[in-house]
Short mmCIF file of C-alpha atoms and ligand atoms in Angstrom, two decimals:
data_model
loop_
_atom_site.label_atom_id
_atom_site.label_comp_id
_atom_site.label_asym_id
_atom_site.label_seq_id
_atom_site.Cartn_x
_atom_site.Cartn_y
_atom_site.Cartn_z
CA MET A 86 31.63 166.30 20.93
CA LEU A 87 30.16 168.09 17.93
CA LYS A 88 30.42 165.97 14.78
CA PRO A 89 31.19 167.86 11.54
CA GLU A 90 27.93 166.49 10.04
CA ALA A 91 25.94 167.95 12.95
CA LEU A 92 27.67 171.32 12.51
CA ASN A 93 26.91 171.31 8.79
CA GLU A 94 23.26 170.57 9.41
CA LEU A 95 23.01 173.41 11.94
CA ILE A 96 24.61 175.81 9.43
CA GLN A 97 22.20 174.67 6.73
CA VAL A 98 19.21 175.50 8.94
CA LEU A 99 20.49 178.73 10.51
CA GLY A 100 23.15 180.18 8.21
CA LYS A 101 26.85 180.37 9.05
CA GLU A 102 26.55 183.73 10.81
CA ASN A 103 24.20 182.24 13.43
CA VAL A 104 26.39 179.28 14.38
CA ILE A 105 29.47 179.96 16.54
CA THR A 106 32.17 177.42 17.40
CA ASP A 107 35.10 179.72 18.16
CA PRO A 108 36.35 178.55 21.62
CA ASP A 109 37.08 182.11 22.81
CA GLU A 110 33.57 183.26 21.95
CA LEU A 111 32.06 180.14 23.49
CA LEU A 112 33.58 181.09 26.86
CA THR A 113 30.93 183.83 27.12
CA TYR A 114 28.26 181.15 27.28
CA SER A 115 29.95 179.03 29.95
CA TYR A 116 28.35 180.91 32.86
CA ASP A 117 25.43 183.11 33.83
CA ALA A 118 24.63 185.58 36.63
CA THR A 119 24.80 182.87 39.31
CA ALA A 120 27.83 182.95 41.60
CA ALA A 121 29.94 179.98 42.67
CA MET A 122 28.67 177.61 39.97
CA PRO A 123 30.73 175.26 37.83
CA ARG A 124 31.46 176.63 34.36
CA GLN A 125 31.29 174.77 31.08
CA THR A 126 31.69 175.93 27.49
CA PRO A 127 29.20 174.52 24.97
CA ASP A 128 30.21 172.81 21.72
CA VAL A 129 28.31 175.39 19.72
CA PHE A 130 26.31 178.59 20.18
CA ILE A 131 23.37 179.23 17.85
CA THR A 132 20.80 181.95 17.29
CA PRO A 133 17.57 180.87 15.57
CA SER A 134 15.03 183.42 14.33
CA THR A 135 11.88 181.33 13.86
CA THR A 136 9.94 178.58 15.61
CA GLU A 137 10.51 176.35 12.59
CA GLN A 138 14.28 176.78 12.91
CA VAL A 139 14.08 175.91 16.61
CA ALA A 140 12.16 172.74 15.70
CA GLU A 141 14.73 171.80 13.03
CA VAL A 142 17.57 172.29 15.54
CA VAL A 143 15.78 170.07 18.07
CA LYS A 144 15.55 167.32 15.42
CA ILE A 145 19.29 167.65 14.69
CA ALA A 146 20.01 167.56 18.44
CA ASN A 147 18.00 164.32 18.72
CA LYS A 148 19.83 162.79 15.79
CA TYR A 149 23.29 163.52 17.27
CA ASN A 150 22.31 163.31 20.94
CA LEU A 151 23.30 166.89 21.71
CA PRO A 152 21.82 168.63 24.76
CA ILE A 153 20.20 172.03 24.16
CA TYR A 154 20.37 174.94 26.60
CA PRO A 155 17.89 177.72 25.82
CA ARG A 156 19.26 181.13 26.80
CA GLY A 157 17.71 184.56 27.11
CA SER A 158 19.87 187.24 28.73
CA ALA A 159 21.43 184.77 31.23
CA THR A 160 20.53 186.91 34.25
CA ASN A 161 19.03 183.96 36.13
CA LEU A 162 20.35 183.26 39.61
CA SER A 163 20.16 179.47 39.76
CA GLY A 164 22.73 178.34 37.18
CA GLY A 165 19.88 177.76 34.72
CA THR A 166 21.71 178.47 31.47
CA ILE A 167 25.07 176.81 32.16
CA PRO A 168 25.66 174.10 29.48
CA ILE A 169 26.86 171.64 32.07
CA GLU A 170 26.82 168.66 29.66
CA LYS A 171 28.17 170.70 26.72
CA GLY A 172 26.14 170.57 23.47
CA ILE A 173 24.17 173.52 22.05
CA VAL A 174 23.48 176.88 23.68
CA MET A 175 20.46 178.33 21.89
CA SER A 176 20.08 182.09 22.22
CA MET A 177 16.51 183.35 21.85
CA LEU A 178 17.56 186.98 21.40
CA HIS A 179 16.82 187.18 17.66
CA MET A 180 13.19 186.24 18.34
CA ASN A 181 12.39 189.64 19.77
CA LYS A 182 9.15 190.85 18.17
CA ILE A 183 6.19 192.21 20.09
CA ILE A 184 3.61 190.54 17.90
CA GLU A 185 0.56 192.30 19.31
CA VAL A 186 -0.75 194.42 22.17
CA ASP A 187 -4.52 193.93 22.33
CA PRO A 188 -6.17 196.66 24.43
CA GLU A 189 -9.66 195.15 23.83
CA ASN A 190 -8.72 191.89 25.53
CA LEU A 191 -5.94 193.26 27.77
CA THR A 192 -3.35 190.85 26.34
CA ALA A 193 -0.01 190.91 24.53
CA THR A 194 1.64 188.33 22.32
CA VAL A 195 5.42 188.34 22.23
CA GLN A 196 8.37 186.33 21.06
CA PRO A 197 10.65 185.00 23.82
CA GLY A 198 13.57 187.37 23.14
CA VAL A 199 11.52 190.51 23.91
CA ILE A 200 12.99 192.45 26.83
CA ILE A 201 10.42 192.86 29.63
CA ALA A 202 10.76 196.67 29.73
CA ASP A 203 10.09 196.85 25.97
CA LEU A 204 6.79 195.03 26.44
CA ASN A 205 5.94 197.44 29.24
CA ASN A 206 6.72 200.47 27.09
CA ALA A 207 4.49 199.11 24.32
CA ALA A 208 1.70 198.35 26.81
CA MET A 209 1.94 201.82 28.36
CA GLU A 210 0.99 203.39 25.03
CA HIS A 211 -2.43 201.82 25.65
CA GLY A 212 -2.65 202.76 29.35
CA LEU A 213 -1.72 199.17 30.28
CA PHE A 214 1.20 197.50 32.02
CA TYR A 215 2.75 194.07 32.50
CA PRO A 216 3.16 193.66 36.28
CA PRO A 217 6.04 191.13 36.73
CA ASP A 218 8.96 193.35 37.57
CA PRO A 219 12.29 191.62 38.30
CA GLY A 220 15.27 193.82 39.11
CA THR A 221 16.47 193.03 35.59
CA VAL A 222 13.45 194.37 33.65
CA ASN A 223 15.76 196.28 31.34
CA THR A 224 17.82 193.23 30.38
CA ALA A 225 15.87 190.02 31.05
CA THR A 226 13.80 188.42 28.30
CA MET A 227 10.16 187.36 28.38
CA GLY A 228 11.20 183.78 27.54
CA GLY A 229 13.68 183.58 30.43
CA SER A 230 11.22 185.25 32.73
CA VAL A 231 8.39 182.85 31.83
CA ALA A 232 10.76 179.88 32.08
CA GLU A 233 11.76 181.03 35.59
CA THR A 234 8.29 182.43 36.47
CA SER A 235 10.17 185.43 37.76
CA GLY A 236 8.66 187.83 40.23
CA GLY A 237 10.08 191.10 41.43
CA LEU A 238 9.10 194.22 43.29
CA ARG A 239 5.37 194.12 42.58
CA GLY A 240 4.78 190.48 43.57
CA LEU A 241 2.94 191.30 46.79
CA LYS A 242 -0.09 192.82 45.07
CA TYR A 243 0.25 191.58 41.51
CA GLY A 244 1.77 188.09 41.83
CA VAL A 245 4.51 186.63 39.66
CA THR A 246 4.91 185.72 35.99
CA LYS A 247 2.83 182.52 36.27
CA HIS A 248 -0.21 184.64 37.08
CA TYR A 249 0.03 186.41 33.70
CA VAL A 250 0.75 183.66 31.16
CA MET A 251 -2.36 182.63 29.17
CA GLY A 252 -0.77 180.42 26.54
CA MET A 253 2.31 179.75 24.49
CA LYS A 254 3.84 178.21 21.39
CA LEU A 255 6.45 175.62 22.24
CA VAL A 256 8.86 173.21 20.57
CA ARG A 257 8.82 169.85 22.28
CA ALA A 258 11.86 167.65 22.87
CA ASN A 259 10.90 165.58 19.80
CA GLY A 260 10.72 168.67 17.58
CA ASP A 261 6.90 168.93 17.46
CA ILE A 262 5.52 172.46 17.51
CA ILE A 263 2.49 172.94 19.73
CA LYS A 264 0.41 175.96 20.63
CA TRP A 265 -2.24 176.31 23.29
CA GLY A 266 -4.14 178.92 25.24
CA ASN A 267 -6.10 181.90 23.93
CA LYS A 268 -7.48 185.28 24.95
CA CYS A 269 -10.44 183.81 26.87
CA VAL A 270 -10.48 184.95 30.49
CA LYS A 271 -11.85 181.52 31.35
CA ASN A 272 -10.26 178.47 29.79
CA VAL A 273 -10.10 175.17 31.66
CA THR A 274 -9.87 172.78 28.73
CA GLY A 275 -7.59 169.82 29.27
CA TYR A 276 -4.59 169.65 31.57
CA ASP A 277 -3.15 173.03 32.53
CA LEU A 278 -0.15 173.07 30.19
CA THR A 279 0.45 176.75 30.85
CA ALA A 280 1.02 176.04 34.53
CA LEU A 281 3.29 173.10 33.72
CA PHE A 282 5.53 174.85 31.23
CA THR A 283 5.67 178.24 32.98
CA GLY A 284 8.58 177.89 35.39
CA SER A 285 9.89 174.73 33.69
CA GLU A 286 13.31 176.40 33.25
CA GLY A 287 13.90 175.16 29.73
CA THR A 288 13.78 171.52 30.87
CA LEU A 289 10.47 170.50 29.26
CA GLY A 290 10.23 172.48 26.01
CA ILE A 291 11.51 175.58 24.19
CA ILE A 292 9.11 178.52 24.31
CA THR A 293 8.87 180.43 21.01
CA GLU A 294 5.79 182.60 21.59
CA ILE A 295 3.99 183.80 24.71
CA LEU A 296 0.48 185.19 25.31
CA VAL A 297 0.26 187.26 28.50
CA LYS A 298 -2.42 189.31 30.17
CA LEU A 299 -1.93 192.99 30.89
CA ASN A 300 -3.36 195.17 33.63
CA PRO A 301 -4.74 198.70 33.43
CA MET A 302 -2.16 201.21 34.68
CA PRO A 303 -2.99 202.39 38.19
CA GLU A 304 -4.22 205.99 38.29
CA ALA A 305 -2.02 207.05 41.21
CA ARG A 306 0.77 205.81 43.45
CA LYS A 307 2.56 206.91 46.59
CA SER A 308 5.91 205.75 47.97
CA LEU A 309 6.92 205.80 51.63
CA LEU A 310 10.16 205.05 53.41
CA GLY A 311 10.11 203.91 57.06
CA VAL A 312 13.33 204.08 59.07
CA PHE A 313 13.91 201.60 61.94
CA ASP A 314 16.57 201.36 64.63
CA ASP A 315 15.78 197.67 65.11
CA ILE A 316 15.34 195.15 62.28
CA ASP A 317 12.87 193.06 64.30
CA LYS A 318 10.57 196.09 64.53
CA ALA A 319 10.75 196.42 60.74
CA GLY A 320 9.83 192.74 60.41
CA ASN A 321 6.88 193.22 62.73
CA ALA A 322 5.75 196.30 60.77
CA ILE A 323 5.56 194.21 57.58
CA SER A 324 3.26 191.71 59.27
CA ALA A 325 1.19 194.55 60.78
CA ILE A 326 0.60 196.21 57.39
CA ILE A 327 -0.69 192.95 55.89
CA ARG A 328 -2.71 192.15 59.03
CA ASN A 329 -4.40 195.54 58.67
CA LYS A 330 -5.50 194.44 55.19
CA VAL A 331 -3.54 196.93 53.13
CA ILE A 332 -1.85 195.22 50.20
CA PRO A 333 0.84 197.57 48.87
CA ALA A 334 2.08 197.06 45.32
CA THR A 335 5.56 196.87 46.79
CA LEU A 336 6.91 196.40 50.31
CA GLU A 337 10.67 195.95 50.44
CA ILE A 338 13.19 195.71 53.24
CA MET A 339 16.91 196.56 53.42
CA ASP A 340 19.09 195.86 56.44
CA ASN A 341 21.95 198.03 57.68
CA ILE A 342 24.66 196.33 55.63
CA THR A 343 22.63 196.72 52.46
CA ILE A 344 21.64 200.34 53.22
CA ASN A 345 25.26 201.39 53.69
CA THR A 346 26.50 199.56 50.65
CA VAL A 347 23.73 200.91 48.45
CA GLU A 348 24.26 204.43 49.75
CA ASN A 349 27.94 204.22 48.93
CA PHE A 350 27.02 203.05 45.46
CA SER A 351 24.04 205.23 44.54
CA LYS A 352 24.08 208.31 46.86
CA ALA A 353 20.31 208.15 47.20
CA GLY A 354 20.28 209.82 50.63
CA LEU A 355 19.46 206.65 52.58
CA PRO A 356 19.79 206.82 56.41
CA THR A 357 23.06 204.96 56.94
CA ASP A 358 22.65 204.66 60.72
CA ALA A 359 19.29 202.87 60.39
CA GLU A 360 19.20 199.16 61.30
CA ALA A 361 16.59 198.62 58.59
CA ILE A 362 14.36 200.53 56.21
CA LEU A 363 11.06 199.56 54.68
CA LEU A 364 10.22 200.88 51.22
CA CYS A 365 6.54 200.80 50.39
CA GLU A 366 4.44 201.80 47.42
CA VAL A 367 0.67 201.80 47.24
CA ASP A 368 -1.12 202.24 43.93
CA GLY A 369 -4.65 202.37 42.52
CA TYR A 370 -7.37 205.03 42.39
CA GLN A 371 -6.27 208.34 43.95
CA GLU A 372 -8.77 208.15 46.84
CA ALA A 373 -7.70 204.60 47.72
CA VAL A 374 -4.02 205.49 47.45
CA ASP A 375 -4.43 208.47 49.81
CA ARG A 376 -6.24 206.29 52.37
CA GLU A 377 -3.81 203.37 52.09
CA ALA A 378 -0.73 205.60 52.32
CA ALA A 379 -2.14 207.17 55.50
CA ILE A 380 -2.79 203.72 57.01
CA VAL A 381 0.74 202.53 56.15
CA GLU A 382 2.24 205.71 57.62
CA ARG A 383 0.28 205.20 60.85
CA ILE A 384 1.28 201.53 61.14
CA LEU A 385 4.96 202.25 60.49
CA LYS A 386 4.91 204.79 63.34
CA GLU A 387 2.95 202.50 65.66
CA GLU A 388 5.44 199.71 65.02
CA GLY A 389 8.34 201.94 66.06
CA ALA A 390 9.66 203.63 62.91
CA VAL A 391 11.87 206.52 64.04
CA GLU A 392 11.07 208.37 60.85
CA VAL A 393 8.59 208.00 57.98
CA ASN A 394 9.15 209.89 54.73
CA LEU A 395 6.59 210.19 51.98
CA ALA A 396 8.06 210.87 48.52
CA LYS A 397 6.61 214.21 47.44
CA THR A 398 7.80 214.29 43.85
CA ASP A 399 8.39 211.73 41.12
CA GLU A 400 12.09 212.48 41.45
CA GLU A 401 12.07 211.56 45.15
CA ARG A 402 10.12 208.41 44.36
CA ASP A 403 12.47 207.38 41.57
CA LYS A 404 15.46 207.89 43.87
CA ILE A 405 14.02 205.46 46.44
CA TRP A 406 13.38 202.74 43.88
CA PHE A 407 16.66 203.32 42.08
CA ALA A 408 18.37 202.68 45.41
CA ARG A 409 16.43 199.45 45.92
CA ARG A 410 17.13 198.19 42.41
CA ASN A 411 20.82 198.75 43.10
CA ALA A 412 20.88 196.59 46.23
CA LEU A 413 22.37 193.54 44.54
CA PRO A 414 24.87 195.30 42.26
CA ALA A 415 25.99 197.37 45.27
CA LEU A 416 26.49 194.33 47.53
CA ALA A 417 28.30 192.60 44.70
CA GLN A 418 31.03 195.25 44.92
CA LEU A 419 31.94 194.35 48.51
CA ARG A 420 33.66 191.03 47.84
CA PRO A 421 34.47 188.99 44.72
CA THR A 422 31.54 186.55 45.10
CA THR A 423 27.87 187.26 45.83
CA VAL A 424 25.74 184.26 46.81
CA LEU A 425 22.16 185.46 46.63
CA GLU A 426 19.39 183.23 47.97
CA ASP A 427 15.66 183.58 47.67
CA ALA A 428 14.27 181.38 50.39
CA THR A 429 10.71 182.47 50.97
CA VAL A 430 8.35 182.16 53.92
CA PRO A 431 4.69 182.90 54.62
CA ARG A 432 4.33 186.60 55.36
CA SER A 433 3.58 186.03 59.04
CA LYS A 434 6.98 184.32 59.43
CA ILE A 435 9.10 187.18 58.08
CA PRO A 436 10.29 188.40 61.50
CA ASP A 437 11.35 184.79 62.36
CA MET A 438 13.21 184.42 59.08
CA ILE A 439 15.03 187.74 59.44
CA LYS A 440 16.15 186.73 62.96
CA ALA A 441 17.26 183.30 61.75
CA VAL A 442 19.40 184.78 58.96
CA ARG A 443 21.09 187.10 61.46
CA GLU A 444 21.87 184.16 63.75
CA ILE A 445 23.26 182.13 60.85
CA ALA A 446 25.52 185.05 59.82
CA ASN A 447 26.89 185.21 63.38
CA LYS A 448 27.24 181.43 63.71
CA TYR A 449 29.32 181.10 60.53
CA ASP A 450 31.04 184.47 60.83
CA LEU A 451 29.80 185.63 57.43
CA THR A 452 28.60 188.95 56.04
CA ILE A 453 25.00 188.46 54.96
CA GLY A 454 23.12 191.47 53.63
CA THR A 455 19.36 190.98 53.74
CA PHE A 456 17.04 192.80 51.43
CA GLY A 457 14.15 191.78 49.30
CA HIS A 458 10.48 191.60 48.64
CA ALA A 459 9.64 191.23 52.30
CA GLY A 460 5.95 191.98 51.88
CA ASP A 461 5.46 188.71 50.01
CA GLY A 462 7.85 186.78 52.25
CA ASN A 463 10.57 186.63 49.59
CA LEU A 464 13.79 187.70 51.29
CA HIS A 465 17.15 187.77 49.54
CA PRO A 466 19.80 186.92 52.14
CA THR A 467 22.97 187.76 50.22
CA ILE A 468 26.30 186.32 51.34
CA VAL A 469 29.24 188.38 50.18
CA THR A 470 32.26 186.14 50.06
CA ASP A 471 35.17 184.94 47.92
CA GLU A 472 34.90 181.67 46.05
CA ASN A 473 38.71 181.39 46.01
CA ASP A 474 38.70 181.01 49.79
CA ALA A 475 37.92 177.29 50.24
CA GLU A 476 37.56 177.47 54.02
CA GLU A 477 35.11 180.37 53.87
CA MET A 478 33.14 178.68 51.07
CA LYS A 479 32.60 175.67 53.35
CA ARG A 480 31.02 178.01 55.90
CA VAL A 481 28.95 179.60 53.13
CA GLU A 482 27.66 176.20 52.08
CA LYS A 483 26.63 175.34 55.63
CA ALA A 484 24.95 178.72 56.03
CA VAL A 485 22.99 178.25 52.80
CA ASP A 486 21.92 174.74 53.88
CA GLU A 487 20.60 176.19 57.13
CA ILE A 488 18.81 179.07 55.42
CA PHE A 489 16.89 176.59 53.28
CA GLU A 490 16.19 174.21 56.17
CA ILE A 491 14.79 177.03 58.26
CA ALA A 492 12.72 178.48 55.43
CA VAL A 493 11.10 175.09 54.75
CA SER A 494 10.57 174.43 58.48
CA LEU A 495 8.73 177.77 58.73
CA GLY A 496 6.32 176.58 56.03
CA GLY A 497 8.29 178.32 53.29
CA THR A 498 9.87 177.34 49.99
CA LEU A 499 13.34 177.00 48.45
CA SER A 500 12.62 179.60 45.81
CA GLY A 501 10.14 182.45 45.62
CA GLU A 502 11.23 183.53 42.15
CA HIS A 503 14.73 182.46 41.09
CA GLY A 504 13.95 178.86 40.27
CA VAL A 505 15.87 175.67 41.03
CA GLY A 506 18.33 175.25 38.15
CA MET A 507 21.51 173.61 39.39
CA ALA A 508 21.84 175.74 42.49
CA LYS A 509 18.90 174.32 44.45
CA ALA A 510 18.42 170.89 42.88
CA LYS A 511 19.98 169.10 45.86
CA TYR A 512 17.53 170.72 48.29
CA LEU A 513 14.36 169.55 46.48
CA PRO A 514 13.77 166.53 48.78
CA LEU A 515 13.49 168.97 51.71
CA GLU A 516 10.37 170.45 50.17
CA PHE A 517 8.93 167.60 48.09
CA GLY A 518 10.23 164.44 49.79
CA GLU A 519 11.86 161.69 47.71
CA ALA A 520 8.51 160.57 46.26
CA GLY A 521 7.75 164.15 45.24
CA VAL A 522 11.11 164.50 43.50
CA GLN A 523 10.36 161.25 41.68
CA LEU A 524 7.09 162.75 40.42
CA LEU A 525 9.03 165.78 39.09
CA ARG A 526 11.41 163.34 37.38
CA ASP A 527 8.49 161.38 35.89
CA ILE A 528 7.12 164.63 34.42
CA LYS A 529 10.56 165.48 32.99
CA GLU A 530 10.87 162.03 31.41
CA ALA A 531 7.35 162.14 29.97
CA CYS A 532 8.20 165.41 28.19
CA ASP A 533 11.88 164.79 27.47
CA PRO A 534 12.77 161.09 27.80
CA ASN A 535 16.35 161.53 26.61
CA TYR A 536 17.23 164.52 28.84
CA LEU A 537 17.94 166.62 25.79
CA LEU A 538 16.55 169.91 27.13
CA ASN A 539 18.65 171.72 29.73
CA PRO A 540 19.89 168.52 31.41
CA GLY A 541 21.31 168.81 34.91
CA LYS A 542 18.69 171.36 35.94
CA ILE A 543 15.87 170.83 38.47
CA VAL A 544 15.87 166.99 38.50
CA GLN A 545 18.81 164.69 37.84
CA ARG A 546 18.65 161.46 35.89
CA ARG A 547 17.82 158.29 37.81
CA ASP A 548 20.99 156.58 39.08
C1 LIG B 1404 20.76 191.98 39.55
C2 LIG B 1404 19.67 190.96 39.38
C3 LIG B 1404 18.42 191.20 39.91
C4 LIG B 1404 17.40 190.25 39.76
N1 LIG B 1404 16.17 190.52 40.29
C5 LIG B 1404 15.20 189.62 40.17
C6 LIG B 1404 13.93 189.85 40.77
O1 LIG B 1404 13.69 190.89 41.40
N2 LIG B 1404 12.99 188.89 40.63
C7 LIG B 1404 13.21 187.74 39.94
O2 LIG B 1404 12.31 186.92 39.85
N3 LIG B 1404 14.40 187.48 39.37
C8 LIG B 1404 15.39 188.39 39.46
N4 LIG B 1404 16.61 188.13 38.88
C9 LIG B 1404 16.79 186.86 38.13
C10 LIG B 1404 16.59 186.98 36.60
O3 LIG B 1404 16.79 188.30 36.15
C11 LIG B 1404 15.22 186.49 36.14
O4 LIG B 1404 15.07 185.12 36.41
C12 LIG B 1404 14.97 186.72 34.62
O5 LIG B 1404 13.62 186.59 34.36
C13 LIG B 1404 15.72 185.77 33.73
O6 LIG B 1404 15.58 186.20 32.39
P1 LIG B 1404 16.73 185.94 31.32
O7 LIG B 1404 16.28 186.43 29.99
O8 LIG B 1404 18.00 186.48 31.78
O9 LIG B 1404 16.74 184.35 31.32
P2 LIG B 1404 17.99 183.36 31.29
O10 LIG B 1404 18.80 183.56 32.51
O11 LIG B 1404 18.67 183.46 30.00
O12 LIG B 1404 17.24 181.96 31.38
C14 LIG B 1404 16.56 181.58 32.52
C15 LIG B 1404 16.05 180.14 32.37
O13 LIG B 1404 15.08 180.10 31.36
C16 LIG B 1404 15.44 179.19 30.33
N5 LIG B 1404 14.99 179.80 29.08
C17 LIG B 1404 15.34 180.99 28.57
N6 LIG B 1404 14.65 181.24 27.46
C18 LIG B 1404 13.84 180.18 27.25
C19 LIG B 1404 12.90 179.83 26.26
N7 LIG B 1404 12.60 180.62 25.25
N8 LIG B 1404 12.27 178.63 26.37
C20 LIG B 1404 12.52 177.79 27.40
N9 LIG B 1404 13.41 178.07 28.37
C21 LIG B 1404 14.06 179.26 28.29
C22 LIG B 1404 16.93 179.02 30.46
O14 LIG B 1404 17.36 177.76 29.96
C23 LIG B 1404 17.12 179.14 31.96
O15 LIG B 1404 16.85 177.92 32.59
C24 LIG B 1404 17.66 189.05 39.05
C25 LIG B 1404 18.92 188.81 38.51
C26 LIG B 1404 19.93 189.73 38.68
C27 LIG B 1404 21.27 189.44 38.08
#
């Protein structure tokens, strides 16, 4: 419950226009992009513009024992921004300055509300790019992306967000402002705070500035599309490409359900009778790209592709990737609820995981579209369902449990890029064991003893 004194103090720090308590408006902040999650409206929604304001708000939150939920564009897929214990939702969208692009050191410094694509556009003016590339590049913020350590289509060759963060400015749970990291390529001083806070999902501190490294833009790229009449053959082809030591920038899979749904949605000319397609892009120096594309084409054919198409123009290439980026929105149109998972396995286990997901879909009589960043083992089995159908949701829950159990038993992980949030918190013992979960909790309590920052996410309070 928000006390009038607390509200007044927030208004004093932020101005009336940046503090919202209207219940209708607050509804907007009761959910995020994650399906089938509980909803909760906050007591208040605020929009700070400076690190100092964030720190002042944290002090007020401590004084009145109000939880704080940092929020970027709320596109996360693990229930990360839902204010489950009410309190304050803190939007970072006003902190949206690109402070610097430094082509000498190949770095950029940004505020957390910068949209990823805007950073990329600024970097491109210097012949540079920022590789992390989630499907939401045009909407997701750098802060949300760093807090989730999001990945995306280029993860296979370029890694995920945690491989690009070099330092940050952060407001701690007690209101202290700290800054660490610098433009040095080598920096091993002290504990690795960057690794700890990147991917901490707003549970350990509030990020107010981020230093990232940039890469030189590749000189050339080529995209290929392999068509398969058998999804297992497509799975084997992924393993064969990696085994042959070609690391494409992107290697994505779509199964038949996804192909048909996407084609309906985007009219990209996808082969709707295919059981699976692989979408691949190689990039780098022209000579290397020509060689790698030829190797990929050969492997796709050897592994049984019935057709391999090489995009000849930028337009053809853009059409392929537009179709892939539309996989989730297209599937989401099939039924009212889209439960998207991101269980991830070592690359060699992709064929096993694809088979397992198919068996689970049959066992529980569910429609599961599978697509995703198959080259790095990060599949997105997507259950299209209806959360109003209680009986079906029970089957969905069992299917999800089994997907995670199998992924972990294959040496995989609960999340390749979407984080834990509320959605996967209950599965953590599968991967870490109870003692491991306790260590996560100890870290949370060392940074945020009163569970003020994004409570209810990742680890729960001790009973
Ligand atoms: C259609 C679709 C496609 C997607 N594709 C991908 C994909 O390919 N790869 C991928 O990895 N993800 C993907 N996502 C998930 C999502 O887009 C990413 O996780 C994204 O980076 C989240 O950014 P955001 O600004 O929306 O963060 P939000 O959802 O607003 O926040 C995410 C988390 O970060 C915390 N947070 C936000 N800002 C801060 C801050 N300044 N300080 C501390 N904590 C903060 C929040 O509390 C929350 O826990 C997809 C989502 C959708 C809906």
